[in-house]
Coordinates of C-alpha atoms and ligand atoms in Angstrom, one line a residue:
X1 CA 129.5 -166.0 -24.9
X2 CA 127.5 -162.6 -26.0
X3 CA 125.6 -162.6 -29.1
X4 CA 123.1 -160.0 -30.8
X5 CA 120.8 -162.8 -31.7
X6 CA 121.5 -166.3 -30.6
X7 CA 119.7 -169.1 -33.2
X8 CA 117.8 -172.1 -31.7
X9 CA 117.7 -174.5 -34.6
X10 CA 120.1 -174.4 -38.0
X11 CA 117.5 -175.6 -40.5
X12 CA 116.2 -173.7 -43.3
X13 CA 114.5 -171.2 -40.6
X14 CA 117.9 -170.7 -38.9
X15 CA 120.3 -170.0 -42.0
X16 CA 117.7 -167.7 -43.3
X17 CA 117.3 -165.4 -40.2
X18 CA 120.9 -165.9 -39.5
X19 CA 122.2 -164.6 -43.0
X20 CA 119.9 -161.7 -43.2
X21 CA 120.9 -160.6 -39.6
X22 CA 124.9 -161.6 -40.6
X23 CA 123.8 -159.3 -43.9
X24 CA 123.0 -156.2 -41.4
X25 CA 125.9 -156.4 -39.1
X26 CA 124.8 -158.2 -36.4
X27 CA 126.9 -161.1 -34.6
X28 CA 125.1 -164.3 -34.4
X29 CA 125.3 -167.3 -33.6
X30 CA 123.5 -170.9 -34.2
X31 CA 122.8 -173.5 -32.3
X32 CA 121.4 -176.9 -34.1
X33 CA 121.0 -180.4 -32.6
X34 CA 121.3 -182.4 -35.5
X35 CA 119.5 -182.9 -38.9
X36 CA 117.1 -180.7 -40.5
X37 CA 113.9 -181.5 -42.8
X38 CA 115.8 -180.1 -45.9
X39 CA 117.4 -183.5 -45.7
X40 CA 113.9 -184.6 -46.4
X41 CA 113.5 -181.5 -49.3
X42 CA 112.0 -182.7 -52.4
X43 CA 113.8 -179.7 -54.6
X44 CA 110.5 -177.4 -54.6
X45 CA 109.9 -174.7 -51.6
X46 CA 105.9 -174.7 -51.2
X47 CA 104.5 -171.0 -50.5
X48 CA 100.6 -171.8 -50.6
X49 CA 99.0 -174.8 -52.9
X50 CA 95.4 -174.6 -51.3
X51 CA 94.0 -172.9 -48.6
X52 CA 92.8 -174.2 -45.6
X53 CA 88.7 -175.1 -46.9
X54 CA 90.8 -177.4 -49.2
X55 CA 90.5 -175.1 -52.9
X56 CA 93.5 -175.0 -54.8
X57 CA 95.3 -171.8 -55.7
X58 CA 96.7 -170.4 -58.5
X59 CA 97.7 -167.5 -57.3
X60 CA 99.4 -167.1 -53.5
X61 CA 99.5 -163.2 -53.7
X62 CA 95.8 -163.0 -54.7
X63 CA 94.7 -165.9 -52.2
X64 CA 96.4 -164.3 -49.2
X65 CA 93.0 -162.4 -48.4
X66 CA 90.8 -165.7 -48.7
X67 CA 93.9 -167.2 -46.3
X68 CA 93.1 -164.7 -43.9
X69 CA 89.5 -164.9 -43.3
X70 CA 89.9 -169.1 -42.9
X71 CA 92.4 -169.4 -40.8
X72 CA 93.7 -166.0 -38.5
X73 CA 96.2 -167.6 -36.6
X74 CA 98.3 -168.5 -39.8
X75 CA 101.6 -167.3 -39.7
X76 CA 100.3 -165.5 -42.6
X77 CA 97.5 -164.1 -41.8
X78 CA 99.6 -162.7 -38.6
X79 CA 102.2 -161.0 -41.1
X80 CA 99.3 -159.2 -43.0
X81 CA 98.0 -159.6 -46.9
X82 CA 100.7 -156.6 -48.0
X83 CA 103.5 -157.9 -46.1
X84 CA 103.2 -161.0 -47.5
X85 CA 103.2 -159.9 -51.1
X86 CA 106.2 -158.0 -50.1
X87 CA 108.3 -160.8 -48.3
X88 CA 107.8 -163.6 -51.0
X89 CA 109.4 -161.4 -53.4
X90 CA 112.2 -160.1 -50.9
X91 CA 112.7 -164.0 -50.3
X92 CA 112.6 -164.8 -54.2
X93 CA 115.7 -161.6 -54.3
X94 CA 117.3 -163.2 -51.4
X95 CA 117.9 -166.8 -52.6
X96 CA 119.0 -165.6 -56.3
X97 CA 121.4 -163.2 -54.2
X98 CA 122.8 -165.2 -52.2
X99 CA 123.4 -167.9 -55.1
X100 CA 120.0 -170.2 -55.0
X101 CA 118.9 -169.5 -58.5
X102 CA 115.5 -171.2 -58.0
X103 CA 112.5 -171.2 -60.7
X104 CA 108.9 -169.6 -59.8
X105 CA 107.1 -166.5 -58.4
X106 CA 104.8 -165.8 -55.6
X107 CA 101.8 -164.8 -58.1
X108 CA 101.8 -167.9 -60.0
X109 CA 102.2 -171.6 -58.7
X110 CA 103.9 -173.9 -61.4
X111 CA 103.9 -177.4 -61.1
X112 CA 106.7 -180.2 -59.7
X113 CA 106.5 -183.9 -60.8
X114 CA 106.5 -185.8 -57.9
X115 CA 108.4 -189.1 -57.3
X116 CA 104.7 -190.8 -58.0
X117 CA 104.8 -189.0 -61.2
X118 CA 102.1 -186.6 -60.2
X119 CA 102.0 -183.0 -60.9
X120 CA 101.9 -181.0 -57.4
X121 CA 101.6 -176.8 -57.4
X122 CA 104.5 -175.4 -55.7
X123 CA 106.3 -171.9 -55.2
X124 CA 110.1 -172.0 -56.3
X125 CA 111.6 -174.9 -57.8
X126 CA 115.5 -175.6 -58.0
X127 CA 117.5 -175.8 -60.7
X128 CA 117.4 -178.8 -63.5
X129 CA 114.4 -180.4 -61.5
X130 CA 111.3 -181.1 -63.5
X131 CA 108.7 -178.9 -63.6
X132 CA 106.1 -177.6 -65.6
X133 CA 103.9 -173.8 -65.9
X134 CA 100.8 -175.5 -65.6
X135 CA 99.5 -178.7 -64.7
X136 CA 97.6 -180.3 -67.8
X137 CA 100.2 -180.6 -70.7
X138 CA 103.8 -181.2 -70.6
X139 CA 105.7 -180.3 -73.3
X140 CA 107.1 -183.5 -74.1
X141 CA 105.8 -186.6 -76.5
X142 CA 108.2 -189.2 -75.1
X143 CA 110.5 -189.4 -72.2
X144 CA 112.9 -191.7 -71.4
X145 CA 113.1 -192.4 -67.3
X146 CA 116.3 -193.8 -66.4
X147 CA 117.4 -195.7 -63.3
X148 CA 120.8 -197.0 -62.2
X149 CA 121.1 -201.3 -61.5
X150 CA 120.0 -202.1 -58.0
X151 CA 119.4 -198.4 -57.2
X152 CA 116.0 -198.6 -54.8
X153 CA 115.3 -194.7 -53.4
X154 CA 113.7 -194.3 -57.5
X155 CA 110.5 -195.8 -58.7
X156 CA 110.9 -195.3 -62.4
X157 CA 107.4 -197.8 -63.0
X158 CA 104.8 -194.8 -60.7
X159 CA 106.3 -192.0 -63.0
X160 CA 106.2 -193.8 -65.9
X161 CA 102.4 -195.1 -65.1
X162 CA 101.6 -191.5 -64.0
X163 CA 102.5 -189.9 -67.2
X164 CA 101.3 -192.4 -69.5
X165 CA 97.5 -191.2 -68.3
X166 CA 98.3 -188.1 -69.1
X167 CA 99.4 -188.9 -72.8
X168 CA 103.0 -189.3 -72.4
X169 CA 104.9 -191.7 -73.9
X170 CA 107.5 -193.6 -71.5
X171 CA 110.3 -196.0 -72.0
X172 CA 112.3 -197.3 -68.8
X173 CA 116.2 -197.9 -69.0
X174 CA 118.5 -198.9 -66.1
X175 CA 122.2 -199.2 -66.7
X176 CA 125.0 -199.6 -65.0
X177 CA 128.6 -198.5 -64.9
X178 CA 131.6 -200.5 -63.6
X179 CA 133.2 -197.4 -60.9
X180 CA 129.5 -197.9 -59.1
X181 CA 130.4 -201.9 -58.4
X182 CA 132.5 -200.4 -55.4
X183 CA 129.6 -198.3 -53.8
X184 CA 126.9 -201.5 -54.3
X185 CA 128.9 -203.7 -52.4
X186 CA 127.3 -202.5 -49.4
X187 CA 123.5 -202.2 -50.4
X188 CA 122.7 -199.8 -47.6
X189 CA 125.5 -197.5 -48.8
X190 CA 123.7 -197.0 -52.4
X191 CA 122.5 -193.8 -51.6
X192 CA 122.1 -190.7 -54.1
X193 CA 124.9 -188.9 -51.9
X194 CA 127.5 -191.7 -52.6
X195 CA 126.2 -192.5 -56.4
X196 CA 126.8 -188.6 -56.5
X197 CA 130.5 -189.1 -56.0
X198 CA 130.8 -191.8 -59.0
X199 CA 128.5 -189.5 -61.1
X200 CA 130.4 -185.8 -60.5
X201 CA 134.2 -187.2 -61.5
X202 CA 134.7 -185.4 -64.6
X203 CA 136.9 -188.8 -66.2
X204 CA 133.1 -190.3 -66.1
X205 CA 131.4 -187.4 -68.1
X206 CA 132.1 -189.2 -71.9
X207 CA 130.6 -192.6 -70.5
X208 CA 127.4 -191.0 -68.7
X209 CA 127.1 -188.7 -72.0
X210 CA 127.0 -192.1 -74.0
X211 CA 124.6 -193.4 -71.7
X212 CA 122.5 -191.1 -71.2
X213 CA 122.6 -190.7 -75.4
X214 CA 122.1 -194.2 -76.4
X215 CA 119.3 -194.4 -73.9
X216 CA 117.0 -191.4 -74.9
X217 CA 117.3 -192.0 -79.0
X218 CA 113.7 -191.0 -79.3
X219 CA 112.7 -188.9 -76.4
X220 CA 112.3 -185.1 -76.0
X221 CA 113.4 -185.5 -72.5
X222 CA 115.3 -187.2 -69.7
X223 CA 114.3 -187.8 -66.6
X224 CA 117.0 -189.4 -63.9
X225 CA 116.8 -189.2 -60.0
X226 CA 118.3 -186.3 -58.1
X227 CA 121.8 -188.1 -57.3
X228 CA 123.9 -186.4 -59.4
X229 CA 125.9 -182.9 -58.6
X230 CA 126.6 -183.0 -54.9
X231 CA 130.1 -181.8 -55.0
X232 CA 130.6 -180.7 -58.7
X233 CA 127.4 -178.8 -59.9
X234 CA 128.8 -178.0 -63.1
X235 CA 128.4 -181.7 -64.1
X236 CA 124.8 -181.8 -65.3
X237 CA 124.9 -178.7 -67.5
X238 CA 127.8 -179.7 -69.1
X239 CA 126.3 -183.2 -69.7
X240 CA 122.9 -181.4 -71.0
X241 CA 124.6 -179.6 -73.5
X242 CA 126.6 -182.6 -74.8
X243 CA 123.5 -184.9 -75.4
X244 CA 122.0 -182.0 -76.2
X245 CA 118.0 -182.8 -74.5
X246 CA 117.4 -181.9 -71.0
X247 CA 117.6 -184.5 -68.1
X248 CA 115.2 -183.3 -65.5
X249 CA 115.9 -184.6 -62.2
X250 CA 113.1 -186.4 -59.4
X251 CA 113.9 -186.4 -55.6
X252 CA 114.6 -190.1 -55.1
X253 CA 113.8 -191.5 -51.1
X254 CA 116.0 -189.8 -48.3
X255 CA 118.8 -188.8 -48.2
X256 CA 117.6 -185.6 -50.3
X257 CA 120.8 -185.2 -52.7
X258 CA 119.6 -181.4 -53.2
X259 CA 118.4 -180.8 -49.8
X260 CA 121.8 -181.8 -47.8
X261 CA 123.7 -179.6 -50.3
X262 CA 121.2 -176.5 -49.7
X263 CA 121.7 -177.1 -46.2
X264 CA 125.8 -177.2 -46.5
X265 CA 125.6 -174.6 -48.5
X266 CA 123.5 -172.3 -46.4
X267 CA 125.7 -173.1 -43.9
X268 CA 128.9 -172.3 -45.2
X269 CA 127.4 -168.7 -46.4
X270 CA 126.3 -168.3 -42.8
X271 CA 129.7 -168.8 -41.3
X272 CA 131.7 -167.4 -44.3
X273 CA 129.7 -164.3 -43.3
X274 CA 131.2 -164.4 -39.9
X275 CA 128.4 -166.7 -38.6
X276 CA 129.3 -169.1 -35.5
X277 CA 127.5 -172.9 -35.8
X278 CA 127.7 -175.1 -33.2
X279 CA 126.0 -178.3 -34.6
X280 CA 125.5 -181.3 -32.4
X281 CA 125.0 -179.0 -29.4
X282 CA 121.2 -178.8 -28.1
X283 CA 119.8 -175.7 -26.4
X284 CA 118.3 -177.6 -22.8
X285 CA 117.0 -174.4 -20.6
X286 CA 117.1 -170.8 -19.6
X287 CA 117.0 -168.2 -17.8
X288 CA 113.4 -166.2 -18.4
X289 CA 113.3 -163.1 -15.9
X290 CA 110.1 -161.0 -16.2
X291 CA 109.3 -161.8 -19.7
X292 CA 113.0 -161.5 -20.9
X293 CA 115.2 -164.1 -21.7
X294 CA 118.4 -163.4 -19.9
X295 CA 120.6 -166.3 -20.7
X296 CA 120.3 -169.9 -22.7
X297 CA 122.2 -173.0 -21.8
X298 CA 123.3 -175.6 -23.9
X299 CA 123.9 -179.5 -23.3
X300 CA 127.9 -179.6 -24.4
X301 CA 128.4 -175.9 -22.7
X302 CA 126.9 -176.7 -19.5
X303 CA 126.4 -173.9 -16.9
X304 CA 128.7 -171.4 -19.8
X305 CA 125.6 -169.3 -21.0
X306 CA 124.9 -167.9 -24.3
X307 CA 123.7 -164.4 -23.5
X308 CA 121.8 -162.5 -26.2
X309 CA 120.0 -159.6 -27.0
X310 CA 117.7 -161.3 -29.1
X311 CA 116.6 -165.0 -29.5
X312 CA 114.9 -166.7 -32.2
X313 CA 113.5 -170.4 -32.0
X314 CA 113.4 -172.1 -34.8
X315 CA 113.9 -175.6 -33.6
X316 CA 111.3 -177.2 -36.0
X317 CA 108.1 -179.1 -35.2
X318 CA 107.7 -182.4 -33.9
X319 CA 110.0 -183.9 -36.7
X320 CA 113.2 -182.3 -35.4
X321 CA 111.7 -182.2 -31.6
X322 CA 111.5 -178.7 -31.4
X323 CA 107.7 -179.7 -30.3
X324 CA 107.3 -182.8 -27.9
X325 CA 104.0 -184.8 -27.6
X326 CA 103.4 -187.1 -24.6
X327 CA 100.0 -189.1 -23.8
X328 CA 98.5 -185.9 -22.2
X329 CA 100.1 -182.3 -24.0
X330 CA 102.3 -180.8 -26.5
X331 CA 104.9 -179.0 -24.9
X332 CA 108.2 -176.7 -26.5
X333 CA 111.1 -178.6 -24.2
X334 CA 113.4 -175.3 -23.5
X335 CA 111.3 -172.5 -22.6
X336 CA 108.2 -174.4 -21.8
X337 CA 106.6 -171.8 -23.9
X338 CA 102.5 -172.0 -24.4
X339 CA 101.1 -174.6 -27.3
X340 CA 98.3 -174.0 -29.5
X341 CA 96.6 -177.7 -29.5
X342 CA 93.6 -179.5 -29.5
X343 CA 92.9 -180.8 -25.4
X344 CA 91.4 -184.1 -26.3
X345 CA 94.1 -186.4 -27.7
X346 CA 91.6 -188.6 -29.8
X347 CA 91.3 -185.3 -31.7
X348 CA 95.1 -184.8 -32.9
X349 CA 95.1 -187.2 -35.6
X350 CA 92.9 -189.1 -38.3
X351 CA 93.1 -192.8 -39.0
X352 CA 93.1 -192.1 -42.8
X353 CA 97.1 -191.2 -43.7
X354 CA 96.1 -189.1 -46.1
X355 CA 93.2 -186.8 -44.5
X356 CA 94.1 -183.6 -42.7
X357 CA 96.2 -184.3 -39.4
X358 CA 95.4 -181.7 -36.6
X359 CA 98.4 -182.6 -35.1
X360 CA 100.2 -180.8 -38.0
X361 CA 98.9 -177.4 -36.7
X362 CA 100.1 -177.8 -33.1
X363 CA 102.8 -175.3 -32.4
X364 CA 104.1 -172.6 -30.1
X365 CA 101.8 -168.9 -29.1
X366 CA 103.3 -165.9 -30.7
X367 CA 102.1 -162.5 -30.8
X368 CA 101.5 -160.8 -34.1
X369 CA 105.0 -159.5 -34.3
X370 CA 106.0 -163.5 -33.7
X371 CA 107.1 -163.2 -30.2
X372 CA 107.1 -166.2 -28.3
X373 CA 104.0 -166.4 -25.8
X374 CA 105.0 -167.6 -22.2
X375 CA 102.3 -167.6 -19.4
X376 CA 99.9 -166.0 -21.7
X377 CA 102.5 -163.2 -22.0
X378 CA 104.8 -162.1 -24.7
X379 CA 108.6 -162.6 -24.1
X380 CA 110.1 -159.6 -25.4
X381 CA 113.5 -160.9 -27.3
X382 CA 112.5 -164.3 -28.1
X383 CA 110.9 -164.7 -31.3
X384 CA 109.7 -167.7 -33.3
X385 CA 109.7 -168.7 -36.7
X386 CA 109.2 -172.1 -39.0
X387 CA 107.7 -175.4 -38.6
X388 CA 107.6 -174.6 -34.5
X389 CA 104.8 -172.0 -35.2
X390 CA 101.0 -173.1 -35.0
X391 CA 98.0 -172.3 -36.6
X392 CA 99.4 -173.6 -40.2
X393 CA 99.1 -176.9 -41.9
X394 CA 102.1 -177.7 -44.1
X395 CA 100.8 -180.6 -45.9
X396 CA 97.4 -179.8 -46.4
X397 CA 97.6 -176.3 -47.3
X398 CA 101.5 -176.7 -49.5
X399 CA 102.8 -174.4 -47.1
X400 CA 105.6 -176.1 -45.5
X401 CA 109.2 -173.7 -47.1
X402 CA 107.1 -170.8 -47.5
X403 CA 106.0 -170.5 -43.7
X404 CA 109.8 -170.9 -43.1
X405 CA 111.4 -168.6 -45.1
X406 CA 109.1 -165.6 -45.1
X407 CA 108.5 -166.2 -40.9
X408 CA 112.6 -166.1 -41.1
X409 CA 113.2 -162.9 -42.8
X410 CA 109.8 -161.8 -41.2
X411 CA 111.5 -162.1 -37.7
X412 CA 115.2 -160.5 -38.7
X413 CA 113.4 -157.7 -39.8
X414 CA 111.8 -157.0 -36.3
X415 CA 114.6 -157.9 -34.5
X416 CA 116.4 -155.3 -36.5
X417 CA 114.1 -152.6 -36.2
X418 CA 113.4 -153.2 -32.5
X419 CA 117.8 -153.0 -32.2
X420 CA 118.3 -150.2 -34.6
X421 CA 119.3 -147.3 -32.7
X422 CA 121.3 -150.1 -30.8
X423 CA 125.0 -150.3 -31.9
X424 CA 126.4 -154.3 -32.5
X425 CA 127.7 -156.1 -29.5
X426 CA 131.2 -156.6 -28.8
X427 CA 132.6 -159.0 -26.6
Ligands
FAD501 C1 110.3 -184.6 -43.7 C2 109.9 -183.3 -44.2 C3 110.1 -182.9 -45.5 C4 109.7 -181.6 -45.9 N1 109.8 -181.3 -47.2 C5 109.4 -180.1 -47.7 C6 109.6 -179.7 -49.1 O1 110.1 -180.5 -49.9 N2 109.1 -178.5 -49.4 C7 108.5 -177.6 -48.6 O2 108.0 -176.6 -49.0 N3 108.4 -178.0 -47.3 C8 108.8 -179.2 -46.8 N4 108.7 -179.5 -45.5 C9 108.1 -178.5 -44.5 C10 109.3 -178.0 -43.6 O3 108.8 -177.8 -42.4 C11 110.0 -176.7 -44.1 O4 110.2 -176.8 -45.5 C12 111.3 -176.3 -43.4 O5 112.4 -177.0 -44.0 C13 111.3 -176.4 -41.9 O6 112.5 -175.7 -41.5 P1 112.8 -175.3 -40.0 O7 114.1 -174.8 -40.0 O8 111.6 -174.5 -39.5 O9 112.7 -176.7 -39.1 P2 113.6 -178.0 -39.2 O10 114.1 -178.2 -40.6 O11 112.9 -179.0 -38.5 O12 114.9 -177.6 -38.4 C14 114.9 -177.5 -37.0 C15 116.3 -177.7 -36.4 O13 116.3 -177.4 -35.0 C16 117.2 -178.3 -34.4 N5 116.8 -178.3 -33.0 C17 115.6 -178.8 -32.4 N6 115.6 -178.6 -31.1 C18 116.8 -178.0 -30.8 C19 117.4 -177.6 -29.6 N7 116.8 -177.7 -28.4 N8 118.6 -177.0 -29.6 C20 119.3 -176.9 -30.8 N9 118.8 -177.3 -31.9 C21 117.5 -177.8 -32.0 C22 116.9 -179.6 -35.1 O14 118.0 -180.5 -34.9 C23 116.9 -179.1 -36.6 O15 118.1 -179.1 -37.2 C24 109.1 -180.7 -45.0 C25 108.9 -181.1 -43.7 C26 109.4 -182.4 -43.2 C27 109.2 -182.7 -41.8

């Protein structure tokens, strides 16, 4: 099977590189093992919240410099303070373009409301989740936070405790309706995904509207846990401009309700623009000759290679085993490509949850132009993008989305200068 770029990894890294090559002609395909972390996605892409010395920022365009100078293995200091400036934006073009209408700009952080209630910075926020421009005064005197009976992935008592501090008035509802007695019969199957399919029938829009109406008599706003427009997005509009107040929507505990549908629907664009994905299938070796990558095998296509002129790993980190950690290293399973991590183990991780995790910055060598580093040299048509790069800290420094996208159009664009005065493949 002949590719021009063969995909290691269909998560948000993946679809992105894959469109924007699908979007300049080239034939690609993607390989992905399973799940991504967008089914993890709280509805807000992180570009940079603080940098690495721990000081928060405003401003990710203007910060970039600062970036730089703490940490110059980050995946953005590697793409350079200008290029930066210039991706974010391409990516902002690229998501409204390819239908992902998402809130927020790369020169000014706005501010999520967490599941705790608490006000975190972030990049580009999706549509009808709650957000606000800065992070001291919400617009609202009294919200109304409403829950469905028995539902346990939403915490209604930390947001309402959370915004009470900061001079919100809260009231907590829960209510029921009769078509989601079918769904709770099985506890573990009341999940925002199948609540979604109860929630998005039209014939239960009047009754929500009531609800959602007779619940929120006195309050500016709603706010009601992402499980609601899976299928049917036009749903929650449409009920917004009945009640007439807007219901802003929380992520509630996996399964992300918004993440799985990004994911499908990144996934459907890929292949609708003549992608090929192969989910289930896992990338297990390959053929590396002198610094090229001359073939990749996969588990369900056995000793059938995928040959391509181009590669790109984006398998994720150690979430989605794209990284492996055993007692003594932290190795890339395919290519066996170098790590970046600490030697001592003792040093990969801190006791306190909630303090920086070195671990977090493990990841595989590139070059400056992303190339995977193998032997201490660059492989020339393998390139790496995403969570599987080092030298970043996704938690810590609220980088997590942005790392992924930009790194994903960051690498097409090589790719597709390094192949221009190449013609496409055919088979
Ligand atoms: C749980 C979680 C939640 C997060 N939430 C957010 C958030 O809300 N906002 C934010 O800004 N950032 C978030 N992040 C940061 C996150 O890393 C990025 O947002 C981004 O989604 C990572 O995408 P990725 O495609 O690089 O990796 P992943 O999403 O991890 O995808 C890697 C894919 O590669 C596949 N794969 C692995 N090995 C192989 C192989 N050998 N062959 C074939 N396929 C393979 C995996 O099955 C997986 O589908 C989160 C991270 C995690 C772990």
């Amino acid at each position: 099977m002949k590719f021009d770029t063969v995909i290691i990894g269909g998560g948000l890294t993946g679809l992105i590189s894959g469109i924007r090559l699908l979007q300049r002609g080239q034939k690609c395909a993607i390989i992905s093992s399973g799940q991504s972390a967008l089914h993890f996605f709280s509805g807000s892409f992180d570009l940079l919240n603080f940098l690495p010395d721990g000081s928060p920022v405003q401003n990710p365009e203007a910060s970039i410099k600062d970036l730089a100078q703490q940490a110059p293995n980050h995946p953005y200091a590697k793409i350079g303070e200008s290029k930066f400036v210039q991706l974010a934006k391409e990516a902002e073009k690229f998501l409204l373009e390819i239908g992902i209408p998402a809130h927020g700009s790369s020169s000014k952080n706005h501010y999520r409301i967490t599941p705790m209630g608490v006000l975190k910075p972030t990049w580009l926020t999706m549509p009808n989740f709650a957000y606000n421009e800065d992070n001291e005064k919400l617009p609202w005197k009294k919200v109304s936070i409403l829950n469905i009976e028995g539902f346990l992935d939403f915490h209604p008592e930390f947001i309402s405790e959370a915004l009470e501090k900061i001079h919100i008035e809260t009231e907590i509802k829960y209510f029921n309706l009769p078509e989601l007695d079918a769904v709770r019969k099985n506890p573990s199957e009341f999940r925002s995904t199948n609540l979604s399919i109860v929630f998005d029938k039209e014939e239960n829009m009047d009754t929500l509207a009531k609800i959602f109406s007779e619940n929120s008599k006195n309050s500016d706003a709603i706010i009601f846990p992402d499980c609601i427009g899976f299928k049917n997005t036009e749903i929650l509009p449409t009920l917004i401009k009945k009640i007439g107040k807007p219901i802003l929507l929380v992520p509630t505990f996996p399964p992300s309700l918004v993440g799985v549908r990004t994911q499908q629907y990144l996934k459907n664009y890929f292949t609708k623009l003549g992608g090929i994905y192969m989910l289930g299938d896992n990338v297990v070796h390959a053929d590396v000759e002198g610094y090229h990558v001359s073939k990749i095998y996969t588990h369900n296509h056995g000793d059938i290679p995928f040959i391509a002129k181009n590669i790109i790993l984006s398998s994720g980190s150690f979430f989605s085993q794209g990284l492996i950690a055993d007692t003594k290293q932290v190795y890339e399973p395919v290519f066996n490509l170098d790590t970046d991590y600490l030697t001592d183990r003792a040093d990969w991780y801190n006791s306190n949850l909630f303090d920086r995790q070195n671990y977090q910055q493990f990841g595989v060598k590139t070059n400056s132009n992303f190339n995977a580093i193998k032997d201490d040299q660059p492989i020339d048509n393998l390139f790496v993008a995403g969570a599987t790069l080092s030298g970043f800290n996704p938690l810590k420094e609220g980088c997590g989305a942005g790392v992924s996208i930009l790194s994903a159009l960051h690498v097409a664009e090589q790719i597709l200068t390094k192949e221009k005065t190449h013609e496409p493949i055919t088979q």
